[in-house]
N, CA, C and O of each residue as an XYZ file, in Angstrom:
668
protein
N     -17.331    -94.807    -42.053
C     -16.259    -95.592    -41.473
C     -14.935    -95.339    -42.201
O     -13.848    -95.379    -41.625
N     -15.117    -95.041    -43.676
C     -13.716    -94.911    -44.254
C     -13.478    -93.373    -43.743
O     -12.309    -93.032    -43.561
N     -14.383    -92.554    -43.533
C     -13.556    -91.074    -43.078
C     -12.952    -91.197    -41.906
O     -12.195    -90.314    -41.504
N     -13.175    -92.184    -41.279
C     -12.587    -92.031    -39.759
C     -11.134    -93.001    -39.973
O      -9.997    -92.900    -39.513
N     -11.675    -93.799    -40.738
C     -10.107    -94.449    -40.784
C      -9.035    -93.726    -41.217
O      -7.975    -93.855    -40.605
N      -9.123    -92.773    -42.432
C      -8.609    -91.588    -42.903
C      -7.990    -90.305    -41.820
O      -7.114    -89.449    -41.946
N      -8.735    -90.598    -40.964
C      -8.783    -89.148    -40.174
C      -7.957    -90.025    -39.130
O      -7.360    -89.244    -38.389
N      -7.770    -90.973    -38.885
C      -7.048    -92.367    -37.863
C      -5.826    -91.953    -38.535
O      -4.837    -91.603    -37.891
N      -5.853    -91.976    -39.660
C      -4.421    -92.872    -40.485
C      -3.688    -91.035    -40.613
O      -2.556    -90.844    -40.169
N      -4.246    -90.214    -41.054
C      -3.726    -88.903    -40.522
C      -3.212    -88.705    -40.009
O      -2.095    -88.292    -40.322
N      -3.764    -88.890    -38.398
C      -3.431    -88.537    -37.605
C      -1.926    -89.003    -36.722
O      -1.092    -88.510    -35.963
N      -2.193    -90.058    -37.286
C      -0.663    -91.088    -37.167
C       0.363    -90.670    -37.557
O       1.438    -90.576    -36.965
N      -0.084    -90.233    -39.194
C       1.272    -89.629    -39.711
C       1.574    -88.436    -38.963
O       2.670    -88.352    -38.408
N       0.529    -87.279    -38.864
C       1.066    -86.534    -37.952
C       1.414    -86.139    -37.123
O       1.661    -84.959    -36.870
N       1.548    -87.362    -36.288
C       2.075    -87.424    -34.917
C       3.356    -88.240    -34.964
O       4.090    -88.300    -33.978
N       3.619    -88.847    -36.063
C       5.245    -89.297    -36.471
C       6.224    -87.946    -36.989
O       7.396    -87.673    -36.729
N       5.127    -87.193    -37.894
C       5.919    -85.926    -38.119
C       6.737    -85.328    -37.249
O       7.965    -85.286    -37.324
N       5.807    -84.698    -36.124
C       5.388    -83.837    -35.077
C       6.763    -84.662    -34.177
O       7.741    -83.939    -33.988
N       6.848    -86.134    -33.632
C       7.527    -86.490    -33.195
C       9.033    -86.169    -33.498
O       9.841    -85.817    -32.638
N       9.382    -86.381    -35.198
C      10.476    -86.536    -35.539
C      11.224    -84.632    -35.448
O      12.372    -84.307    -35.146
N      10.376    -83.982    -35.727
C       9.932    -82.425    -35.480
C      10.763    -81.939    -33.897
O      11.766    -81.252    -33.704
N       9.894    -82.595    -33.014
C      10.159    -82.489    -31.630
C      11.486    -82.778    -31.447
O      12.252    -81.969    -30.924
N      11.880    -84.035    -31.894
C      13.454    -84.560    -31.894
C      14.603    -83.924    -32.402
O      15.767    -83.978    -32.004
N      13.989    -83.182    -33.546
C      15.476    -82.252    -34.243
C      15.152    -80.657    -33.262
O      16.109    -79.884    -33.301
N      14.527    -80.407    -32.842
C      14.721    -79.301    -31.695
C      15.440    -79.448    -30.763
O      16.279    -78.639    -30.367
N      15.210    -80.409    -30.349
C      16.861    -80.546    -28.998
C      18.149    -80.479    -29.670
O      19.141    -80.365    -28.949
N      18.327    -80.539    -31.157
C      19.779    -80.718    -30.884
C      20.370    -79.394    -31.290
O      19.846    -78.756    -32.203
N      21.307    -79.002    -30.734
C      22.197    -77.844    -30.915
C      22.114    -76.876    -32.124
O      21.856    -77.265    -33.263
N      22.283    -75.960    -31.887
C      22.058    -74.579    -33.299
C      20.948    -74.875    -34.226
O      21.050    -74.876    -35.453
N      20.049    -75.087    -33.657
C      18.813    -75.589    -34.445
C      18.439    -73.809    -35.295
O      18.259    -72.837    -34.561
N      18.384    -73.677    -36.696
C      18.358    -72.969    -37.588
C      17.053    -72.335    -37.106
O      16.250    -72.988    -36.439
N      16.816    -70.896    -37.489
C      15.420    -70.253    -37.114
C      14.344    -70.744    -37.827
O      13.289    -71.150    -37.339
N      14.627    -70.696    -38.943
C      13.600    -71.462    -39.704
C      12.679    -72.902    -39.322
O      11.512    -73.141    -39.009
N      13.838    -73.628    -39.529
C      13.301    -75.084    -38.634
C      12.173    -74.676    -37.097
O      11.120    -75.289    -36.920
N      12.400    -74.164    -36.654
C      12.368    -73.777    -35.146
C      10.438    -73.239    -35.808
O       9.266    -73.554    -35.601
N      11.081    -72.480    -36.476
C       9.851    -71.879    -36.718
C       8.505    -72.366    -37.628
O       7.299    -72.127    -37.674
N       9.333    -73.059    -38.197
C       8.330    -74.383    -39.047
C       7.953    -75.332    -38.000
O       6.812    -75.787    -38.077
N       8.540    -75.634    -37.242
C       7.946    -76.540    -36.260
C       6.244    -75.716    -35.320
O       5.151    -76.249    -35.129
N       6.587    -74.721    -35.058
C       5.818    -73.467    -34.595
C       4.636    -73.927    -35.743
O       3.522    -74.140    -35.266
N       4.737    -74.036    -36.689
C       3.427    -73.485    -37.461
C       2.642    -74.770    -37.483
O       1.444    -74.948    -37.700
N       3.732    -75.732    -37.171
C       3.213    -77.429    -37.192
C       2.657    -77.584    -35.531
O       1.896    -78.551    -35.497
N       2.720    -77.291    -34.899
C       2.337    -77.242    -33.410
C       1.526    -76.140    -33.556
O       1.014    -76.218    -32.439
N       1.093    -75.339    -33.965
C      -0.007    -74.322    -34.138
C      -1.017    -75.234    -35.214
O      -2.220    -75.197    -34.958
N      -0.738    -75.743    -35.958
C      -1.960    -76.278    -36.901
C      -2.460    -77.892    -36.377
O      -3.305    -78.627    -36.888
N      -1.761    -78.073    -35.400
C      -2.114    -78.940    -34.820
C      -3.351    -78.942    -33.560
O      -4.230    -79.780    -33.360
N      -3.005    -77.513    -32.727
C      -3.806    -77.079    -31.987
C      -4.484    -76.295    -32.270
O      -4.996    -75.755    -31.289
N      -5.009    -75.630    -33.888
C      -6.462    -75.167    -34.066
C      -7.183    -76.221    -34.811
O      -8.336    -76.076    -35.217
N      -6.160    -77.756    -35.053
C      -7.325    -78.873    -35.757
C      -8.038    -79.106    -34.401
O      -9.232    -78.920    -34.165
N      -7.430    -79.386    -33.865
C      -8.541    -80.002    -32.097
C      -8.920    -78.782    -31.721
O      -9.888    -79.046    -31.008
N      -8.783    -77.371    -31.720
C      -9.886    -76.477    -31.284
C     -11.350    -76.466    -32.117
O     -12.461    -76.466    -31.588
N     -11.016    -76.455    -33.767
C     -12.132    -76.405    -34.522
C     -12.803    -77.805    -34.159
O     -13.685    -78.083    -33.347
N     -11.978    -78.684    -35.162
C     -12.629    -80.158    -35.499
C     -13.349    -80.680    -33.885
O     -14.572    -80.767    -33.996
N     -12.961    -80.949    -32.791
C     -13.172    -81.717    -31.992
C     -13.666    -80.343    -30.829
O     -14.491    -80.609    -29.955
N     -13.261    -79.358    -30.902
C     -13.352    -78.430    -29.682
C     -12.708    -78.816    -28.218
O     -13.189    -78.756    -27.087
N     -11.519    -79.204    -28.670
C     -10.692    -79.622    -27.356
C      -9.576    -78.914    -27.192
O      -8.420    -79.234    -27.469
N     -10.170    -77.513    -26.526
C      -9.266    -76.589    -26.544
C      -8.064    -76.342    -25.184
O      -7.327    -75.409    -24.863
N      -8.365    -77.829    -24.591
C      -7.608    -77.556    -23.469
C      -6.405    -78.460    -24.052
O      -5.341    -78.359    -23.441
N      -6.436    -79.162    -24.946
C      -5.021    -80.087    -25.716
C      -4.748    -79.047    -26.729
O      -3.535    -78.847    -26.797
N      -5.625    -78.106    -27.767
C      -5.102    -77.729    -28.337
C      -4.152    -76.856    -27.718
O      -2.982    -76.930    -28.093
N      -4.581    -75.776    -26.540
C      -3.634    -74.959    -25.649
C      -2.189    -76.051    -25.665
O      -1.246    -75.465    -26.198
N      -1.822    -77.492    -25.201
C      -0.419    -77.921    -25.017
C      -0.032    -77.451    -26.191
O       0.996    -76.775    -26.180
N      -0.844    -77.706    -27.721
C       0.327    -77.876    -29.160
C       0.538    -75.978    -28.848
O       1.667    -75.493    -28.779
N      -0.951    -74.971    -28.668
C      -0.149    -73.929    -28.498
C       1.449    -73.544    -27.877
O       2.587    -73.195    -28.189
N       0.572    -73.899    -26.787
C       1.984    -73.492    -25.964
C       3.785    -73.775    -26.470
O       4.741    -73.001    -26.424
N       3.681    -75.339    -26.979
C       4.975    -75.594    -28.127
C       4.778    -74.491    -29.230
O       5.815    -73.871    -29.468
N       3.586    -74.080    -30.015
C       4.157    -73.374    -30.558
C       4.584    -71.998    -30.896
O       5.194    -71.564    -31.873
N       4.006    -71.303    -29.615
C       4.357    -70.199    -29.168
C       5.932    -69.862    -28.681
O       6.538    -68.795    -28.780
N       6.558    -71.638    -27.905
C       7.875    -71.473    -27.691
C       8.539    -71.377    -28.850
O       9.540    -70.684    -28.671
N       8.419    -71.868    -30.304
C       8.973    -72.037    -31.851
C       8.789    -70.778    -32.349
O       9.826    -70.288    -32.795
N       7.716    -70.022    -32.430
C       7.534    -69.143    -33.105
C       8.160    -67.702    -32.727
O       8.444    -67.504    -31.545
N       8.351    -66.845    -33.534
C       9.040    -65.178    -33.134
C       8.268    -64.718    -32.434
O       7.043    -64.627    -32.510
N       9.261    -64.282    -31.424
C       8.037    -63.162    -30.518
C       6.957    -61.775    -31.627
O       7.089    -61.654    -32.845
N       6.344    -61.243    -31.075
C       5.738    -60.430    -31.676
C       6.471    -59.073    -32.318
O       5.876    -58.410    -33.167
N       7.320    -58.841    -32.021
C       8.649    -57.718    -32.004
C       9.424    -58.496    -32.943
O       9.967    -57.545    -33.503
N       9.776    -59.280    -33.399
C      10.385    -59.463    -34.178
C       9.531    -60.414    -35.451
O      10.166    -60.952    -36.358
N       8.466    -60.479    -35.372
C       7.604    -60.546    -36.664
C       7.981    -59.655    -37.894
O       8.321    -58.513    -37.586
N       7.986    -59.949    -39.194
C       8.028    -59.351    -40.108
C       6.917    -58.256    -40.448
O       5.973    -58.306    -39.659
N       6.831    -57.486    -41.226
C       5.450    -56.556    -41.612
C       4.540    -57.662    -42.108
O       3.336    -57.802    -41.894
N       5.275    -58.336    -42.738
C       4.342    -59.124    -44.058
C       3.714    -60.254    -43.678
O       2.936    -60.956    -44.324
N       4.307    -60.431    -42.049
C       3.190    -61.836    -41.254
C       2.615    -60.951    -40.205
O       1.523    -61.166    -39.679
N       3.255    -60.126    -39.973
C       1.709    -59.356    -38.765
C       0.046    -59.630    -38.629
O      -0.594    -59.624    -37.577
N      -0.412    -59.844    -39.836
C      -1.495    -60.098    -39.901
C      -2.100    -61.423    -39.718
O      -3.225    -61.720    -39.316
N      -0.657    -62.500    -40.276
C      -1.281    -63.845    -40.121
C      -0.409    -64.233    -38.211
O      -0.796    -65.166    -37.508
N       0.139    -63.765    -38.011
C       0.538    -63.765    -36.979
C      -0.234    -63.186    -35.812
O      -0.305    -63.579    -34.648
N      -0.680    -62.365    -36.296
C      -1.965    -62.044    -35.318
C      -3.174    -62.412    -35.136
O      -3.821    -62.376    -34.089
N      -3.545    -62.837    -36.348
C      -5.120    -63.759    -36.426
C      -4.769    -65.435    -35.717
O      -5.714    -66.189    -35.485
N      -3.248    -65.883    -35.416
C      -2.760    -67.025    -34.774
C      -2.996    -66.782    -33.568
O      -3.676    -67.595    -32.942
N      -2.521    -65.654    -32.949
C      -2.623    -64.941    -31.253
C      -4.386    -64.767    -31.171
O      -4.945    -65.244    -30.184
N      -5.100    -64.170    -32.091
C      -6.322    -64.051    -31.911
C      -7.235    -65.426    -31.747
O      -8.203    -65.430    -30.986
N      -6.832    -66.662    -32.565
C      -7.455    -67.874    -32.227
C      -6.967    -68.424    -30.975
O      -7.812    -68.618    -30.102
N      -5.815    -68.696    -30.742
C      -5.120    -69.068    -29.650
C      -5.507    -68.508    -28.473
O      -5.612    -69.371    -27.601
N      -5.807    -67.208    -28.029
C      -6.640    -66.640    -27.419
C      -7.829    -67.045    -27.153
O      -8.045    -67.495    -26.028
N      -8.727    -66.990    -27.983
C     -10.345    -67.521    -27.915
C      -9.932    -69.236    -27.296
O     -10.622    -69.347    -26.282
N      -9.425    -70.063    -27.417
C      -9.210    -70.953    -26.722
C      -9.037    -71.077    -25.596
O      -9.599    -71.861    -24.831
N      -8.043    -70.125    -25.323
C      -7.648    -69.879    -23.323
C      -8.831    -69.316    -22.980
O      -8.723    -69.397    -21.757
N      -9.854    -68.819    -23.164
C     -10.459    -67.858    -23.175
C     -11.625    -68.998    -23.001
O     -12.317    -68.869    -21.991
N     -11.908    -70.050    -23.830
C     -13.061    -70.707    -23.515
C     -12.443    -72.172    -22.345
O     -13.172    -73.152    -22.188
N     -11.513    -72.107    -21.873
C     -11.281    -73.203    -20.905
C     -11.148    -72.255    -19.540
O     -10.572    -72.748    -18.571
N     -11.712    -70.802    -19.448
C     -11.528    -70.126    -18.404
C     -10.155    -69.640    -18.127
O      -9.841    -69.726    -16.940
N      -9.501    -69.283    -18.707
C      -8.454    -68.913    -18.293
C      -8.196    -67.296    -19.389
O      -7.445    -67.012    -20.322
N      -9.320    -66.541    -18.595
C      -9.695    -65.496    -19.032
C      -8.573    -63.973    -19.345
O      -8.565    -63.077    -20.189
N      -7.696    -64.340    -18.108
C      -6.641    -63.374    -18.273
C      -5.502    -63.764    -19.473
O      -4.858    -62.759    -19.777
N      -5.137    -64.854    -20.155
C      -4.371    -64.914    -20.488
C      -5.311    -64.768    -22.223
O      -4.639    -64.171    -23.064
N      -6.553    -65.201    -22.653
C      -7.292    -65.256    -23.271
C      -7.238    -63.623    -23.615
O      -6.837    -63.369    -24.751
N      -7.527    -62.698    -22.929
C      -7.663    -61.864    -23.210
C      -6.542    -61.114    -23.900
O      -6.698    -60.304    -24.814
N      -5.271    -61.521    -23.296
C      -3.971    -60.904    -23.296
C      -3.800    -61.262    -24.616
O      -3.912    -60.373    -25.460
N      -3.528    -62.497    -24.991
C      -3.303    -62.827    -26.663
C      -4.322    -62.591    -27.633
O      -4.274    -62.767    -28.850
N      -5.295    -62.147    -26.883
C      -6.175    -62.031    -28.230
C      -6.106    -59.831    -28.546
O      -6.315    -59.248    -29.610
N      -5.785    -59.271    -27.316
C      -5.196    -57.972    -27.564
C      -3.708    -57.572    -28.452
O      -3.255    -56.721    -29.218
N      -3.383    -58.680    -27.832
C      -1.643    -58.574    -28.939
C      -2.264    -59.043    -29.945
O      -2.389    -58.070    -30.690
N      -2.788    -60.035    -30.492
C      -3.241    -60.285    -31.957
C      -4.031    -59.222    -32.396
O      -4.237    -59.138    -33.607
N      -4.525    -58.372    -31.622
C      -5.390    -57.678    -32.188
C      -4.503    -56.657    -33.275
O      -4.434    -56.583    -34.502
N      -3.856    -55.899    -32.102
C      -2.969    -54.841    -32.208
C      -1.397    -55.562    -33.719
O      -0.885    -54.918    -34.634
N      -1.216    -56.668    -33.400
C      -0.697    -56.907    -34.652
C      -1.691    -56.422    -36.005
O      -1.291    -55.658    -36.884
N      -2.773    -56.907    -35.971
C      -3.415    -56.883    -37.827
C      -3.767    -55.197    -37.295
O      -3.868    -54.538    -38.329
N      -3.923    -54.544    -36.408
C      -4.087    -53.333    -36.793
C      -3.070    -52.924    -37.472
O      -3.123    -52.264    -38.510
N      -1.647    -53.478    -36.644
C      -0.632    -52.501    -37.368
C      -0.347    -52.857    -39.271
O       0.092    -52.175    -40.197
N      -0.753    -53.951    -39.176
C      -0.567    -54.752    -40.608
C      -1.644    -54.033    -41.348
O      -1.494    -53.920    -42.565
N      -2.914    -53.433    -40.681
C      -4.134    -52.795    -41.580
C      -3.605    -51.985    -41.780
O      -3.867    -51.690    -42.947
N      -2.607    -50.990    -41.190
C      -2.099    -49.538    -40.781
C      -1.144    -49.662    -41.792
O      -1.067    -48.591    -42.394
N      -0.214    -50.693    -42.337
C       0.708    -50.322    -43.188
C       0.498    -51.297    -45.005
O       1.383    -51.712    -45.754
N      -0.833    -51.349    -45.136
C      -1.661    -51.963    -45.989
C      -0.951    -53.202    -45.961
O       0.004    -53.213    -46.738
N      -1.178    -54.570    -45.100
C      -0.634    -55.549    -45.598
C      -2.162    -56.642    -45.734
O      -2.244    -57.460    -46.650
N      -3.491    -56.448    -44.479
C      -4.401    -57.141    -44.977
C      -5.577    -55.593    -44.719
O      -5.598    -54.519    -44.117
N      -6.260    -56.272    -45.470
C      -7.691    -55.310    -45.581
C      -8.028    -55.215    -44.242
O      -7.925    -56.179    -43.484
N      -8.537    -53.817    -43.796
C      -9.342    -53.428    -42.567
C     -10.500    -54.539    -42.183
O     -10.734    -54.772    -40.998
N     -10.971    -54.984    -42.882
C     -12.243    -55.983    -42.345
C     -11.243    -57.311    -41.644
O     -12.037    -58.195    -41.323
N     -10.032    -57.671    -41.359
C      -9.774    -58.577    -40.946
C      -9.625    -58.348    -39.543
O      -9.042    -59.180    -38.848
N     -10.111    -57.262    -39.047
C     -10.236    -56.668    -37.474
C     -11.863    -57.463    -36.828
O     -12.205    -57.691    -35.667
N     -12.512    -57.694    -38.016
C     -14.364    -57.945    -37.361
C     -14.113    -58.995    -36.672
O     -14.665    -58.980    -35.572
N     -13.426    -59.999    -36.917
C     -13.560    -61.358    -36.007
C     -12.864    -61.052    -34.509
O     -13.369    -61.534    -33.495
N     -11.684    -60.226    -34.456
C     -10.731    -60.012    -33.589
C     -11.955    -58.769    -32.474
O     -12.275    -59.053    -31.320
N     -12.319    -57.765    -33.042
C     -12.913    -56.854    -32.540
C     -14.219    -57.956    -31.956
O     -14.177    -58.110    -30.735
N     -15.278    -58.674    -32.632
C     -16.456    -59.487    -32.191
C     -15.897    -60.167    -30.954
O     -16.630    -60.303    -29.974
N     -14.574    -60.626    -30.939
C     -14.097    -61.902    -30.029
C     -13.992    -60.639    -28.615
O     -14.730    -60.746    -27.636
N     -13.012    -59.560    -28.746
C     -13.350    -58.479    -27.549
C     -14.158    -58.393    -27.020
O     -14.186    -58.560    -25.801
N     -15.579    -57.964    -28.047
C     -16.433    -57.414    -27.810
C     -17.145    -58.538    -26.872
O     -17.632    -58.098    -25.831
N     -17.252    -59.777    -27.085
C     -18.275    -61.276    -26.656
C     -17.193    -60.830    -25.063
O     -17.887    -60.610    -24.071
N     -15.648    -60.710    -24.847
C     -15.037    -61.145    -23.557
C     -15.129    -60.131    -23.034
O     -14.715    -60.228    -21.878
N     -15.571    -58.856    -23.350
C     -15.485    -57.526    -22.580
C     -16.784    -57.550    -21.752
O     -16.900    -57.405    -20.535
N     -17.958    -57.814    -22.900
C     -19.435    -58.227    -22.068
C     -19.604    -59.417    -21.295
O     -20.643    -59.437    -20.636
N     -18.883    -60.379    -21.204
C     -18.970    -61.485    -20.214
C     -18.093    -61.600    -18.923
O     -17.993    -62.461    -18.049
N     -17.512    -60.416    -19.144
C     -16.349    -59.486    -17.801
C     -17.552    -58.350    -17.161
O     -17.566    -57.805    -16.057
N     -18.264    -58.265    -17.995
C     -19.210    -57.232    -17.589
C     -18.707    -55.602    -17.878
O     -19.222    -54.627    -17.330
N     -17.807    -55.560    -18.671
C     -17.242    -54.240    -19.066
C     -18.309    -53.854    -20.706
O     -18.016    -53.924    -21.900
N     -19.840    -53.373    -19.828
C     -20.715    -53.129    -21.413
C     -20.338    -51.900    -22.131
O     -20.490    -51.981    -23.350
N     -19.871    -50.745    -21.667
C     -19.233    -50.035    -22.545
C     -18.134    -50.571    -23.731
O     -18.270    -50.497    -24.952
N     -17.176    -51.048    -23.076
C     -15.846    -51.586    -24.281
C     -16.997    -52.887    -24.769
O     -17.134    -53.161    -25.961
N     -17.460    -53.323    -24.119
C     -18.122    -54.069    -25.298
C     -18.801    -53.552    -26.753
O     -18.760    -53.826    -27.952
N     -19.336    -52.784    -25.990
C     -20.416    -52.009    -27.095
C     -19.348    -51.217    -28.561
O     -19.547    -51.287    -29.774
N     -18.380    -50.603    -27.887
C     -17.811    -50.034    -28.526
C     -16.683    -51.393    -29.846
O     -16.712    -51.448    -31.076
N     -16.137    -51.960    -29.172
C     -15.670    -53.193    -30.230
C     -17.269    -54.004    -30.870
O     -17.120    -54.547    -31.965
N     -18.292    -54.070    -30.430
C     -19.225    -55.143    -31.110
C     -19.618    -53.855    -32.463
O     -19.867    -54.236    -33.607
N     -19.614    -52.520    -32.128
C     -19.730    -51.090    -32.947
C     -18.804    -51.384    -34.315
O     -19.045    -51.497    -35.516
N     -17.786    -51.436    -33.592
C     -16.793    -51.312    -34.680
C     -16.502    -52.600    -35.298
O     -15.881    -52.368    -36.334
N     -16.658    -53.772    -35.144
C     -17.024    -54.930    -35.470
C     -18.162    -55.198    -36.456
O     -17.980    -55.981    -37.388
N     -19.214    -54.633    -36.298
C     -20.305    -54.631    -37.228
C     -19.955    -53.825    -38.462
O     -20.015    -54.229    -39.623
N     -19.523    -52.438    -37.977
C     -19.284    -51.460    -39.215
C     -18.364    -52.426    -40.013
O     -18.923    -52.965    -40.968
N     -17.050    -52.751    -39.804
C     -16.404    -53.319    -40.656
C     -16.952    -54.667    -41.764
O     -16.729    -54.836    -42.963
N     -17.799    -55.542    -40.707
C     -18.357    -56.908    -41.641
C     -19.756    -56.245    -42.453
O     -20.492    -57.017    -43.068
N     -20.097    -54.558    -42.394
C     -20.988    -54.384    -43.576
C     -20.524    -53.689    -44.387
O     -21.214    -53.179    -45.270
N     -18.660    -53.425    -44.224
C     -18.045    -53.204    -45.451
C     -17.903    -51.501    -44.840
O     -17.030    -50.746    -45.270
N     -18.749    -51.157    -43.959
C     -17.808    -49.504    -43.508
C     -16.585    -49.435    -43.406
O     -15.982    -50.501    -43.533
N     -15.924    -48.405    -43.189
C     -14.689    -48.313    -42.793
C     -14.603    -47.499    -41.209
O     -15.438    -46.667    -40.854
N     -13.590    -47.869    -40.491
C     -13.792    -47.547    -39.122
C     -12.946    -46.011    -39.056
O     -11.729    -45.996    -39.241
N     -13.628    -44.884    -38.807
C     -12.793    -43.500    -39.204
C     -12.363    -43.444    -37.431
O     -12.958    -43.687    -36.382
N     -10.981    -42.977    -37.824
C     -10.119    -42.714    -36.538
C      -9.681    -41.646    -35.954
O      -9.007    -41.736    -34.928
């Protein structure tokens, strides 16, 4: 009973945050930063209700705010590509489990292709592709595309037993 009151009393605050958050975005020349801190607060809002609760059709609203806050993918830095892409890759698997398969797929390919490029210019280790490649591999075979499946669940395995994927 006290964890839930905790997880009550949380949640309060962070929805006073989130509110006061929401409110300094409307007003004029709102700084990139701000804009973009709000983004990461509307993103951590909607992978607590994807994990904790699996309510990935509310977490999709905080997405969607924070996809409007956050940099497009083109103007990401080198040095967040990777965490910026493992964001598109969860955010994805969400659209992806409320049926809304085309758009699921779409963000979880741009996330992909971000941490490649971030593997490509050493910013995270090659194994941070296995979850991104497994998540393909599960939506390629439930599209019924068993080749690209096979081939991402391939390269997915090699990486989480520590191979390296030769190109």
């Amino acid at each position: 009973e006290i964890e839930q009151e905790q997880a009550g009393q949380a949640e309060r605050v962070a929805a006073e945050g989130l509110a006061m958050l929401s409110t300094s975005l409307t007003q004029p020349d709102v700084p990139p930063r701000v804009k973009e801190a709000a983004g990461r607060m509307y993103y951590a809002t909607g992978i607590v209700l994807a994990t904790t609760k699996s309510d990935h059709r509310d977490a999709i609203r905080w997405y969607e705010k924070a996809l409007s806050c956050l940099p497009d993918a083109d103007e990401i830095s080198l040095g967040e590509m990777g965490e910026h892409g493992d964001r598109l890759v969860k955010i994805g698997l969400s659209y992806w489990s409320v049926d809304q398969h085309t758009e699921g797929m779409r963000l979880t390919k741009k996330g992909t292709q971000l941490i490649q490029r971030a593997v490509k210019n050493g910013m995270v280790p090659e194994r941070a592709l296995a979850v991104p490649y497994s998540n393909l591999s599960a939506m390629h075979k439930q599209l019924g595309n068993d080749e690209e499946s096979k081939s991402f669940a391939s390269m997915a395995a090699r990486l989480e037993s520590g191979t390296s994927i030769k190109r």
